[in-house]
Coordinates of C-alpha atoms and ligand atoms in Angstrom, one line a residue:
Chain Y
X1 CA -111.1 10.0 -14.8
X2 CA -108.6 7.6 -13.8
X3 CA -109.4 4.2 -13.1
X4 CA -109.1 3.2 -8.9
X5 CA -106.9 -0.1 -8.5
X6 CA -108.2 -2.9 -6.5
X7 CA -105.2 -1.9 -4.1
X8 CA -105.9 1.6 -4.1
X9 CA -109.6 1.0 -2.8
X10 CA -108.5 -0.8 -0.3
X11 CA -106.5 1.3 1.0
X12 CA -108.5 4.5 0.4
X13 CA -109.9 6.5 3.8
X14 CA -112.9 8.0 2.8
X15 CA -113.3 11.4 4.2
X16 CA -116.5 12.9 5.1
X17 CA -117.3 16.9 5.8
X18 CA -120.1 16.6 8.1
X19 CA -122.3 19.9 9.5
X20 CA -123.5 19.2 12.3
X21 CA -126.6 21.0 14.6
X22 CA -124.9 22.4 17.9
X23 CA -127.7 21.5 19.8
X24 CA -128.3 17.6 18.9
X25 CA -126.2 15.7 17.0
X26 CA -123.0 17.9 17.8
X27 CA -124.0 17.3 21.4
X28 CA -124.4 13.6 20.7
X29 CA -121.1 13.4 18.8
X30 CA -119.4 15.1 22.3
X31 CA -121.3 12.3 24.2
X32 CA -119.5 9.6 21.6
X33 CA -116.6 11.5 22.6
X34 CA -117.2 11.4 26.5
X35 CA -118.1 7.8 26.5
X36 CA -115.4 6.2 24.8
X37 CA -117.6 5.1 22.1
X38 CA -115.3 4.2 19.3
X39 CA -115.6 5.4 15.9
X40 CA -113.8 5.8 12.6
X41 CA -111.4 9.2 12.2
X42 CA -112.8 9.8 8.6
X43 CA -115.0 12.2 9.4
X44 CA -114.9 16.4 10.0
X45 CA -117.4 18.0 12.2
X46 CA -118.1 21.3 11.7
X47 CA -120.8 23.3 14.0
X48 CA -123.8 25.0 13.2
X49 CA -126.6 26.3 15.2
X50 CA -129.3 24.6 13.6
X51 CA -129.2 22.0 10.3
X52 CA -131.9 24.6 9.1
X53 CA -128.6 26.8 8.9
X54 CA -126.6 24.5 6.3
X55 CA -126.7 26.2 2.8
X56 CA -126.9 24.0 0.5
X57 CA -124.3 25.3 -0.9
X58 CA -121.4 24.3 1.2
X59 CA -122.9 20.9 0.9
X60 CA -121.9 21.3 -2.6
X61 CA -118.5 23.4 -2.6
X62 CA -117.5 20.4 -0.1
X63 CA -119.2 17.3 -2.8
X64 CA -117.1 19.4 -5.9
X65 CA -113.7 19.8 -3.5
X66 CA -113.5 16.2 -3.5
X67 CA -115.0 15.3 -0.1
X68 CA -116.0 11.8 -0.7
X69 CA -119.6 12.0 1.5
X70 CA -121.0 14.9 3.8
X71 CA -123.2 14.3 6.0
X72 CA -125.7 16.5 7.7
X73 CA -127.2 15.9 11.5
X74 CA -129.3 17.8 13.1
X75 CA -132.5 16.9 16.2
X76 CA -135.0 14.5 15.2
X77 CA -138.4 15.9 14.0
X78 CA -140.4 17.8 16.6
X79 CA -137.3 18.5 18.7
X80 CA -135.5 21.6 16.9
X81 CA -134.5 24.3 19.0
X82 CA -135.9 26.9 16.7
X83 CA -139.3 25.0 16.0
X84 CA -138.1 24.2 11.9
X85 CA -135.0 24.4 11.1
X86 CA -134.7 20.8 10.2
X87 CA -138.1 20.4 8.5
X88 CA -137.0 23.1 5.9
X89 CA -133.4 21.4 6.1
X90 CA -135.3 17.9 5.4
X91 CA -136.5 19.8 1.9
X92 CA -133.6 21.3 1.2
X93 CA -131.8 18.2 1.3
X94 CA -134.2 16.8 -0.7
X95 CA -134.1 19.1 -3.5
X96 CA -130.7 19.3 -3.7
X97 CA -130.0 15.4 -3.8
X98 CA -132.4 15.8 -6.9
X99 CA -130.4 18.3 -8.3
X100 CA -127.0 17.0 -8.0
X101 CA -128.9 13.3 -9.6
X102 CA -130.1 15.4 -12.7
X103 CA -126.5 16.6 -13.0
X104 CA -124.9 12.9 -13.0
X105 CA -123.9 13.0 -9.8
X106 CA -123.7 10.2 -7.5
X107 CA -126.5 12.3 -4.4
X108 CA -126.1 8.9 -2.3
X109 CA -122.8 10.8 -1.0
X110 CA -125.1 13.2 0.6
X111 CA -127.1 12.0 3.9
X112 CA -129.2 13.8 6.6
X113 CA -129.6 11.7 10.0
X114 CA -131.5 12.7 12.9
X115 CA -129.1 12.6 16.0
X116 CA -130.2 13.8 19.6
X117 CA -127.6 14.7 22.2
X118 CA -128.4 11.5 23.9
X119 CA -127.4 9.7 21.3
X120 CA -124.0 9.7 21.3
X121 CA -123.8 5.2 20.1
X122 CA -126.2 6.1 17.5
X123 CA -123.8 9.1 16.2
X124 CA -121.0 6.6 16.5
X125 CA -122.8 3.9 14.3
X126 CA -123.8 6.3 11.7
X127 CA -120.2 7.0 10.8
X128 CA -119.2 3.8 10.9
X129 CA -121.9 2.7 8.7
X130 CA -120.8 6.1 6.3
X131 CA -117.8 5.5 6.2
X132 CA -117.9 2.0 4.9
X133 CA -120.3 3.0 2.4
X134 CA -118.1 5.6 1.0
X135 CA -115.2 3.3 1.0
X136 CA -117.4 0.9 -1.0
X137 CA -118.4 3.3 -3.7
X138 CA -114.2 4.6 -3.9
X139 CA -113.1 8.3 -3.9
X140 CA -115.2 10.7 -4.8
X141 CA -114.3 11.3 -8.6
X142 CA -114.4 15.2 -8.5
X143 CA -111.3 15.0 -6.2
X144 CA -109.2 15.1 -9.5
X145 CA -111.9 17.4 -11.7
X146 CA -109.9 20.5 -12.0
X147 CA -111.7 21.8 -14.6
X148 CA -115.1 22.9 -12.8
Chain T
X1 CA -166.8 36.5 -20.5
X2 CA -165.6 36.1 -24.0
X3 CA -165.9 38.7 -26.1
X4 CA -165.4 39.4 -29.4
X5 CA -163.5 42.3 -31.6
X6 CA -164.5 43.4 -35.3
X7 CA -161.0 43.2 -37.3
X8 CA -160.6 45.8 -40.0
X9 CA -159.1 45.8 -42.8
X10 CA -157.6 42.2 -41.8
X11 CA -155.6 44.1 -38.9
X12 CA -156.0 43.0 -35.8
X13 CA -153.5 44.7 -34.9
X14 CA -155.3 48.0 -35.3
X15 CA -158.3 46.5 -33.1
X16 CA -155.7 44.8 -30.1
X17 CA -154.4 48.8 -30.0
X18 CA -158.1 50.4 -30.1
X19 CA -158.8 47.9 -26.8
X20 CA -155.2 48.3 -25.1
X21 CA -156.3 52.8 -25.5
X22 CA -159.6 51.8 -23.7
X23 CA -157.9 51.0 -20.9
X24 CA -155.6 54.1 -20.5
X25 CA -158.6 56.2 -21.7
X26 CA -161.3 54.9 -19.1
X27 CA -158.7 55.0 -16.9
X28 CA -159.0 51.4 -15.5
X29 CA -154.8 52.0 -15.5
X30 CA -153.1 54.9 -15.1
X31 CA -150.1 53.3 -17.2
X32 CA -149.7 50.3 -19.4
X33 CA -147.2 48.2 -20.0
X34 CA -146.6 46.6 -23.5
X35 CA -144.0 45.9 -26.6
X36 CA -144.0 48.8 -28.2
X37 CA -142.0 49.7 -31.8
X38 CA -139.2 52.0 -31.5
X39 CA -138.8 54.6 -33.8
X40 CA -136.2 52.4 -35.4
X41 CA -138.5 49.9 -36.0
X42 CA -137.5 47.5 -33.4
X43 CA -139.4 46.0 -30.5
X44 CA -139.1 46.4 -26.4
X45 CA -141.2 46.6 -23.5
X46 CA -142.3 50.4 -22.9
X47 CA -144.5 51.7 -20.0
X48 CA -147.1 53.7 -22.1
X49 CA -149.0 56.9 -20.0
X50 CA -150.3 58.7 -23.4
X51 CA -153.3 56.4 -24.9
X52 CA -152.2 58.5 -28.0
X53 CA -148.7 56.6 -28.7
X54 CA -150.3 53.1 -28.4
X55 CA -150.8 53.0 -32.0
X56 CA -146.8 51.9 -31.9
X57 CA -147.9 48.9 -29.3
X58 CA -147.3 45.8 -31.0
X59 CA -147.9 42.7 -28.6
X60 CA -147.9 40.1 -32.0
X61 CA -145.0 40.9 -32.9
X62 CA -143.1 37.5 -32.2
X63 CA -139.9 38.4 -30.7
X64 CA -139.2 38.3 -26.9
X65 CA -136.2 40.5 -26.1
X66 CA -136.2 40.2 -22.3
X67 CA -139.1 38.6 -19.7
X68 CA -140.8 41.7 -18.9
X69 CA -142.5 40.1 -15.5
X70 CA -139.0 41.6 -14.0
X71 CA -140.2 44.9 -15.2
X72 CA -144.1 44.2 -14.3
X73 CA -142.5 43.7 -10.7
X74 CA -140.5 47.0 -10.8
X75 CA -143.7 49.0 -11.4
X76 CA -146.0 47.5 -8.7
X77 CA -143.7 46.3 -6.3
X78 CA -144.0 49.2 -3.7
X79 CA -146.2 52.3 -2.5
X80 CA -147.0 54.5 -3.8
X81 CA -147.4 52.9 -6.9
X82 CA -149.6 53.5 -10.3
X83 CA -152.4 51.3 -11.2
X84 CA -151.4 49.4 -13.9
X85 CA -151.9 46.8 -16.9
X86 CA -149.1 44.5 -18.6
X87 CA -149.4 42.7 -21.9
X88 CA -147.4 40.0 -20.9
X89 CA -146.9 36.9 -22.8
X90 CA -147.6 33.1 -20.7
X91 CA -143.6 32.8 -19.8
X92 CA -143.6 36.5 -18.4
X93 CA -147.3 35.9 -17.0
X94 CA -145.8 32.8 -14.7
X95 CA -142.5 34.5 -14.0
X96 CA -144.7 37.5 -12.3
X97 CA -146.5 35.3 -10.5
X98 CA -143.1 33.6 -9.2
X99 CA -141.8 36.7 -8.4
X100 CA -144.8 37.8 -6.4
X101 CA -144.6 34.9 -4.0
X102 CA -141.2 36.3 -3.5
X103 CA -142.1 39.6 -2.8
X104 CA -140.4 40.9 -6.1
X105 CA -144.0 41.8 -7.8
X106 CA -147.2 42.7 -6.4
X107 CA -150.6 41.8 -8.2
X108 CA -152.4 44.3 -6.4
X109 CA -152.7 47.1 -8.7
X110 CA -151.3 45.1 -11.7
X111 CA -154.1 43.5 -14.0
X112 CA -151.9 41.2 -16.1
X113 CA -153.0 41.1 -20.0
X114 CA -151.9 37.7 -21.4
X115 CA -151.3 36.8 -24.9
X116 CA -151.7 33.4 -26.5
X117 CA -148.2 32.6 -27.5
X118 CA -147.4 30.8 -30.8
X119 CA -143.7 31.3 -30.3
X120 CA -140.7 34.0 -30.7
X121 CA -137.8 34.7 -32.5
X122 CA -134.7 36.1 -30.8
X123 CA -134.1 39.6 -31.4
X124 CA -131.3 39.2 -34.2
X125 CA -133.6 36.4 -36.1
X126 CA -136.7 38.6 -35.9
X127 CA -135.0 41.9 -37.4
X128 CA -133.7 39.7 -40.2
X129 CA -136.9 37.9 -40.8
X130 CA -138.8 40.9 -40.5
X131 CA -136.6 42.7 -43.5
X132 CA -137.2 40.1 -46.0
X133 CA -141.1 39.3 -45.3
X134 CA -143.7 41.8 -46.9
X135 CA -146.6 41.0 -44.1
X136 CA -146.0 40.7 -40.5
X137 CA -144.5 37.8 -38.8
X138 CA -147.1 36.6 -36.4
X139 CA -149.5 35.7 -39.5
X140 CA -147.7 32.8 -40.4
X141 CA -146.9 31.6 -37.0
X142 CA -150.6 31.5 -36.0
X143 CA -152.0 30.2 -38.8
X144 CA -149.7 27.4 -38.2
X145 CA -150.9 26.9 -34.8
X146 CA -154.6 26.2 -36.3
X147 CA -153.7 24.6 -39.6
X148 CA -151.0 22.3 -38.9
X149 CA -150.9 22.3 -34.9
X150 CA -148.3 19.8 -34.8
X151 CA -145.4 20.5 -37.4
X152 CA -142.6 22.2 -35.6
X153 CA -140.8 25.7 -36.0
X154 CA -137.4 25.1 -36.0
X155 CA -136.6 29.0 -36.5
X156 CA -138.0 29.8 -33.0
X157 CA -136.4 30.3 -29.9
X158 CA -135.2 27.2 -28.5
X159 CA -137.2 27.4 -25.7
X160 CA -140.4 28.5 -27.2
X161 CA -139.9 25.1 -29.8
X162 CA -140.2 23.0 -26.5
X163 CA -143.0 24.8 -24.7
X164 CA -146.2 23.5 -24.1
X165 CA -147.8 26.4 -21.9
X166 CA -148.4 28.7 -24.9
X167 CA -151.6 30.3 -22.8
X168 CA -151.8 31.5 -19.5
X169 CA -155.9 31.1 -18.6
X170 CA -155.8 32.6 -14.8
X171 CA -154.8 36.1 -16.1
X172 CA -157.8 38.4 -15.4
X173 CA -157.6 39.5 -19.3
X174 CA -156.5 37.2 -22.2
X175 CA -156.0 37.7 -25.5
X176 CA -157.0 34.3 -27.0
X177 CA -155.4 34.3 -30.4
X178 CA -155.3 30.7 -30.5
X179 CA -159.1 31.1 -30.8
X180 CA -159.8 34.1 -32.7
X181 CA -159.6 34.1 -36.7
X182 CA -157.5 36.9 -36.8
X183 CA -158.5 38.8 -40.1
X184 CA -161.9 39.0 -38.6
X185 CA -161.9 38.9 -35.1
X186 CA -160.0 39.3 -32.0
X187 CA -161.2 37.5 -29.4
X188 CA -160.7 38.5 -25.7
X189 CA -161.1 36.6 -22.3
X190 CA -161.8 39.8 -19.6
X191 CA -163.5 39.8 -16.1
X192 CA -166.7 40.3 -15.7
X193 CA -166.3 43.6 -13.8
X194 CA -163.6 44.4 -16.2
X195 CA -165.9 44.0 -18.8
X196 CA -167.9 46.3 -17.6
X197 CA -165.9 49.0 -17.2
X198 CA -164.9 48.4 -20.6
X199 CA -168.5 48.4 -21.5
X200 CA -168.1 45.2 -23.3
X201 CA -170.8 42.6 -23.6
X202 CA -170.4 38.9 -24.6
X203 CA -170.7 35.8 -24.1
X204 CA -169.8 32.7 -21.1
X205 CA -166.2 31.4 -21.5
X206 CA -166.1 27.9 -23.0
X207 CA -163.3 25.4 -23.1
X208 CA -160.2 24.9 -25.1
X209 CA -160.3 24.3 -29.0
X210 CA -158.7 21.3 -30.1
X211 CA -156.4 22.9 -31.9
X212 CA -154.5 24.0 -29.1
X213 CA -154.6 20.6 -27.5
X214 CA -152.6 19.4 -30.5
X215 CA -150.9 22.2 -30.5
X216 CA -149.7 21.7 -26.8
X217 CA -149.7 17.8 -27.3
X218 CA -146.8 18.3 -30.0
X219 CA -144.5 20.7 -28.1
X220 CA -145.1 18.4 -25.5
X221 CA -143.3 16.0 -27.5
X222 CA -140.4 18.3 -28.5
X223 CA -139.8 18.8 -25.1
X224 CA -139.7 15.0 -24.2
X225 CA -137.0 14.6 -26.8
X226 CA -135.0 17.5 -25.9
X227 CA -135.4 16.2 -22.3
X228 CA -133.9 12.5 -23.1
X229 CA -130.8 14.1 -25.3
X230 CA -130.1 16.5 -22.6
X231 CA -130.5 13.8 -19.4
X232 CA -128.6 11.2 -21.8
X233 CA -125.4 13.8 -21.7
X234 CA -126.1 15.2 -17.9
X235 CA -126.2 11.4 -17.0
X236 CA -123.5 9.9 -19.4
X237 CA -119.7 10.1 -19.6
X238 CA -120.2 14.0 -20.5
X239 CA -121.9 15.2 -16.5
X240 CA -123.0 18.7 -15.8
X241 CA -119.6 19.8 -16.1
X242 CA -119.2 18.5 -19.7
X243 CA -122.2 20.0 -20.7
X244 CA -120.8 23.4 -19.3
X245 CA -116.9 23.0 -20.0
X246 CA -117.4 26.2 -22.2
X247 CA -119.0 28.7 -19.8
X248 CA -116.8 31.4 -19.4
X249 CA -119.2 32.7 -15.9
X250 CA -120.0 35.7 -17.4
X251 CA -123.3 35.2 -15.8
X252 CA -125.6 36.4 -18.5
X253 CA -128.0 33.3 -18.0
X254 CA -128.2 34.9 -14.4
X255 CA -128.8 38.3 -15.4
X256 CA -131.4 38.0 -17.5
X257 CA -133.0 35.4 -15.7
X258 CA -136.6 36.8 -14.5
X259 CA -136.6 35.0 -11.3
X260 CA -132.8 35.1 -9.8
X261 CA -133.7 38.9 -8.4
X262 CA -131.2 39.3 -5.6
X263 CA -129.8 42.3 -5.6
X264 CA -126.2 41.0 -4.1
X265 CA -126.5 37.3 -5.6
X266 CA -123.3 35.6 -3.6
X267 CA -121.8 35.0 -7.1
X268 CA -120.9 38.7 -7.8
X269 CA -120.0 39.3 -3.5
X270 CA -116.7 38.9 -2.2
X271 CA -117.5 35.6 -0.7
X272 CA -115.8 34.2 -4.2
X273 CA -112.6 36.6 -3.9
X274 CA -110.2 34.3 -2.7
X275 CA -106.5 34.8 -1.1
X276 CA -104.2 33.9 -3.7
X277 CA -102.8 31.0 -1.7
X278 CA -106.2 29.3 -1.7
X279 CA -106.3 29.7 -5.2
X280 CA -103.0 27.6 -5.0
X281 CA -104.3 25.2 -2.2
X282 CA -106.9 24.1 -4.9
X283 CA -104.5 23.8 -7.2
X284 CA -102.2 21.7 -5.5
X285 CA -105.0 19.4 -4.3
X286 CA -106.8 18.8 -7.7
X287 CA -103.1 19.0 -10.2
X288 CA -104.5 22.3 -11.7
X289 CA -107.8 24.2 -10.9
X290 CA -109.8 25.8 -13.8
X291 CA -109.6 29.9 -13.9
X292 CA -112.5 31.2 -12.9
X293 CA -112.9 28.3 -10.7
X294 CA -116.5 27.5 -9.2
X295 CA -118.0 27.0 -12.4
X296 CA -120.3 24.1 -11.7
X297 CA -120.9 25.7 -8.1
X298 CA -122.7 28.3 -9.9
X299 CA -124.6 26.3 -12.1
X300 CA -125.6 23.9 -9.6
X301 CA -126.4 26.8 -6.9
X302 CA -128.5 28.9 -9.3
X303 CA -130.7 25.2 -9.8
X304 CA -130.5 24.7 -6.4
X305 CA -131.5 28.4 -5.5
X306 CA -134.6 28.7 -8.6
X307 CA -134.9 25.9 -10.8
X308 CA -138.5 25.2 -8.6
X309 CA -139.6 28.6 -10.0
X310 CA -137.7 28.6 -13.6
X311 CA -140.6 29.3 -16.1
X312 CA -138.6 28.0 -18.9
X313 CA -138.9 31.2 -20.8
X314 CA -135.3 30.5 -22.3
X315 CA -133.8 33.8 -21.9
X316 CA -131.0 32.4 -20.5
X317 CA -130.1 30.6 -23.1
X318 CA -130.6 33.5 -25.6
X319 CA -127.4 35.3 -23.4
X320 CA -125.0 33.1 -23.4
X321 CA -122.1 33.6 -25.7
X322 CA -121.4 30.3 -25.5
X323 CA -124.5 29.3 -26.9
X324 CA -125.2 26.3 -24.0
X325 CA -128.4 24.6 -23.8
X326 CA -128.6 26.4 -20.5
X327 CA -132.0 27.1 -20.6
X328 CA -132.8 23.2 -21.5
X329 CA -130.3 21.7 -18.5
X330 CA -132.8 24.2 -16.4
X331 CA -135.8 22.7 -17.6
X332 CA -134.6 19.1 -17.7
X333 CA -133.7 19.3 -13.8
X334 CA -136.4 21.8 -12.7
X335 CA -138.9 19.0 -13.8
X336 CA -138.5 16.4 -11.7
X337 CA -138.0 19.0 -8.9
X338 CA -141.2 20.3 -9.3
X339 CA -142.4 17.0 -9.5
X340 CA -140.9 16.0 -6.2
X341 CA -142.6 19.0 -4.6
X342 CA -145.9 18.4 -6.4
X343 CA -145.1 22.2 -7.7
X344 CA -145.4 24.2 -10.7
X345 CA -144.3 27.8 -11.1
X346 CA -146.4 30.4 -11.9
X347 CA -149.6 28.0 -11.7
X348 CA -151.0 29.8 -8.6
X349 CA -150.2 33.1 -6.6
X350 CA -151.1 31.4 -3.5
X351 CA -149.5 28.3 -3.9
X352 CA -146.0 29.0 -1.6
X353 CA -142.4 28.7 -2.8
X354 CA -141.6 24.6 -1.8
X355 CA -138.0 25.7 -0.1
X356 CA -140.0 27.9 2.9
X357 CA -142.7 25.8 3.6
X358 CA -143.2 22.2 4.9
X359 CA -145.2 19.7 6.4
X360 CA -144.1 18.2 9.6
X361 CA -145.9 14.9 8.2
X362 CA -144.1 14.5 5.3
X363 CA -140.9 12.7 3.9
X364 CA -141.0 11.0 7.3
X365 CA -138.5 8.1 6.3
X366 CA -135.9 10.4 5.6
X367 CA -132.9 10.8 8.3
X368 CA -133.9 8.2 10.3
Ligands
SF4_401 S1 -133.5 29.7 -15.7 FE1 -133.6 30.4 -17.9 S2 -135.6 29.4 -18.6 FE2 -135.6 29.3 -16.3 S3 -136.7 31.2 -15.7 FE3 -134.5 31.7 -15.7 S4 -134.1 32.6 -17.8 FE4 -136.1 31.5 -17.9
SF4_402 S1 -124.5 32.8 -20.0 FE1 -123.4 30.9 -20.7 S2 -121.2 31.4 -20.5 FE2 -122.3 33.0 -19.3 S3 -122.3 32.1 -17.2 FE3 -124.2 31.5 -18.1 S4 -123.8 29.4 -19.0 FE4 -121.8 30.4 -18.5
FES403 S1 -131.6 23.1 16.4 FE1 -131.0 21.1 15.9 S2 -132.0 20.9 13.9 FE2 -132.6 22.9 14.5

């Protein structure tokens, strides 16, 4: 892998694949939106019904294309519209941040936030706070693995 | 109860047929389900109806060619369905219990027979070992077992050198080999009830001997040390896809694996046919892009989708032309899942599969 200058970090822009749950955090990343609440461009939304609907494995076909964090949002604990969803997402994300540890990879890429549609400064603050924590670690090193 | 078998003739393999008959002629099963001797001479799970051809049934012989529990599951899994027995070895005995939590299996009308399990050789060992030795294979390996519990094997299947769950106790019927001295007696573990319809008598199960515990406590150790070398490369400079860079995705490890069941696993679906200008999109992104591509997606998916339930019966390893410690990386993972989820496959039926249950209570830190 090649080495990342000093001048390079700096100017690298993270970017982050995040799924989000249409209901909550979506909502609450509209609300950012309405409100003017100003966050960083390094992020891509896409929509799901329910964070109980992310398979893990576009969590990982995004992680081994390169994306340099993804995060997952869905409605705080209690507050799902279909009951579970995101306590059986809350396992799943768990297992599959073990997995991707046993395998050498670096599973701090990968975080799950509760968001609620009313929450729109709390959804602008959580990307902030990603994407200077992705900048810190540098580009995700499978962004140049061609042979996986 | 435990019960014990007269051995003839030092053949206990003549008494372990005599008691697999009773079954098929008392009619506890309508059909049984065992490794059975070809007429060439080699060994593969058969389903047996005629009580008559069971003197070619040959459970000892230490050779495991695929994990029968998929088979078990086959024969029970839906109405109408026979009533049935299956010699199983512990590996296979865990995997059916996996697959029965996921509806692949049924325990209903299937009473599991297991064997104590010193260890097998892969098919093409066992034929070759069996040709040059003059008595059977399975005397040596058990004898080991009680003699010198804790020197290793190094002919056996990889897996079977790093397991330490060489008995599987829940099963209504064991075989206890471990236990028994086999030129005299067999000793069998069977249900009280079952007993009875066997109209065997004998006497209250007691506890394990200590050969097996230094038995276990030595694989035990093997496995540590495979763990550490394979963690060292997953972890070092080599990663996951180091450790894979010569799978050519034929999926064997999948096929053969007991507890990846689907029917239309994603892998072999469309969903990985891509237009050829994606194919290019990749390749323009990353400099070049490995043909196949979504090598490590596979591996990681398959862990992701049933490294909590992998029994670590190695037959994926066995498959693979590549010969990778596939079999080990699944291990080496799958434990610290399981730990995680305070789970081990195939150690209770009613114990549900971690990824569709939860607690509402737990992990509570997490995403806030
Ligand atoms: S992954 Fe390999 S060791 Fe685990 S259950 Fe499947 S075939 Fe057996
Ligand atoms: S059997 Fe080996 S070569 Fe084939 S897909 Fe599995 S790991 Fe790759
Ligand atoms: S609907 Fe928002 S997490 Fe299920």
């Amino acid at each position: 892998m090649a080495e990342t200058t000093k001048a390079e970090t700096t100017q690298f822009e993270p970017k982050i694949i995040a799924f989000l749950c249409n209901w909550c955090t979506y909502t609450g990343a509209d609300l950012a939106g309405t409100s003017r609440l100003q966050y960083p461009p390094n992020i891509r939304i896409i929509r799901l019904m329910c964070s109980g609907a992310v398979d893990p494995m576009y969590v990982l076909r995004a992680t081994l294309g390169g994306a340099d964090g993804v995060l997952i949002g869905g409605c705080h604990p209690g507050d799902c519209h279909y009951q579970e969803g995101n306590y059986k997402a809350r396992r799943r994300v768990i297992a599959l941040k073990e997995i991707l540890k046993s395998a050498g990879f670096d599973e701090e890429r990968i975080w799950l936030r509760w968001i609620s549609a009313s929450e729109g400064a709390r959804f602008a603050e959580t990307v902030r706070e990603m994407t200077e924590a992705m900048r810190a670690k540098g580009p995700n090193p499978m962004k140049q693995a061609w042979a996986v | 109860m435990k019960i014990s078998l007269s051995v003839e003739n030092r053949n206990p393999l003549a008494t372990l047929q005599n008691f697999l008959k009773s079954f098929l002629e008392r009619q506890i099963v309508d059909v049984l389900l065992t490794p059975m001797r070809t007429p060439s001479n080699s060994v593969t799970p058969a389903l047996v109806s005629d009580p008559a051809l069971l003197n070619r049934a040959d459970p000892l012989a230490p050779v495991l060619p695929v994990n029968a529990a998929t088979w078990a599951g086959k024969i029970s899994l839906r109405q109408p369905r026979p009533k049935a027995a299956a010699v199983l070895r512990p590996c296979e005995a865990r995997a059916l219990v996996e697959l029965t939590k996921m509806a692949q299996a049924s325990l209903d009308d299937l009473l599991v027979i297991a064997l104590d399990c010193a260890g097998t050789y892969t098919p093409a060992t066992f034929l070759h070992k069996q040709m040059q030795n003059d008595h059977p294979l399975w005397v040596d390996l058990y004898a080991a077992v009680c003699q010198k519990p804790e020197s290793p094997n190094l002919e056996l299947r990889p897996a079977c050198q790093i397991c330490e769950q060489p008995v599987f106790e829940s099963a209504p019927i064991r075989l206890c080999l471990f236990e028994s001295d086999l030129e005299r007696t067999l000793i069998v573990e069977v249900r009280d009830e079952i007993a009875q319809k066997l109209n065997l008598t004998g006497e209250a199960t007691n506890g394990r001997s200590p050969e097996i515990e230094a038995f276990i406590a030595a694989r035990t150790q093997a496995r540590d040390r495979a763990f550490a070398e394979i963690r060292a490369r997953l972890e070092g400079e080599e990663g996951i896809a180091g450790v894979f860079a010569a799978c050519i995705r034929c999926h064997n490890c999948m096929t053969v694996c007991p507890i990846c069941y689907c029917k239309t696993c994603v892998f072999r679906s469309h969903v990985f046919d891509h237009d050829p200008m994606k194919y290019v999109q990749w390749a323009r992104q990353k400099g070049a892009q490995r043909m196949p591509p979504d090598t490590m997606l596979f591996h990681l998916t398959r862990q992701n989708h049933m490294a909590l339930s992998c029994v670590g019966c190695g037959m994926c390893t066995d498959a693979c032309p590549s010969e990778l410690p596939v079999g080990l990386v699944f291990r080496a993972v799958a434990q610290r899942l399981q730990h995680t989820f305070d789970y081990l496959p195939g150690r209770k039926v009613e114990e549900p599969l971690p990824l569709i249950t939860f607690r509402a209570d737990e992990w509570t830190e997490v995403g806030e």
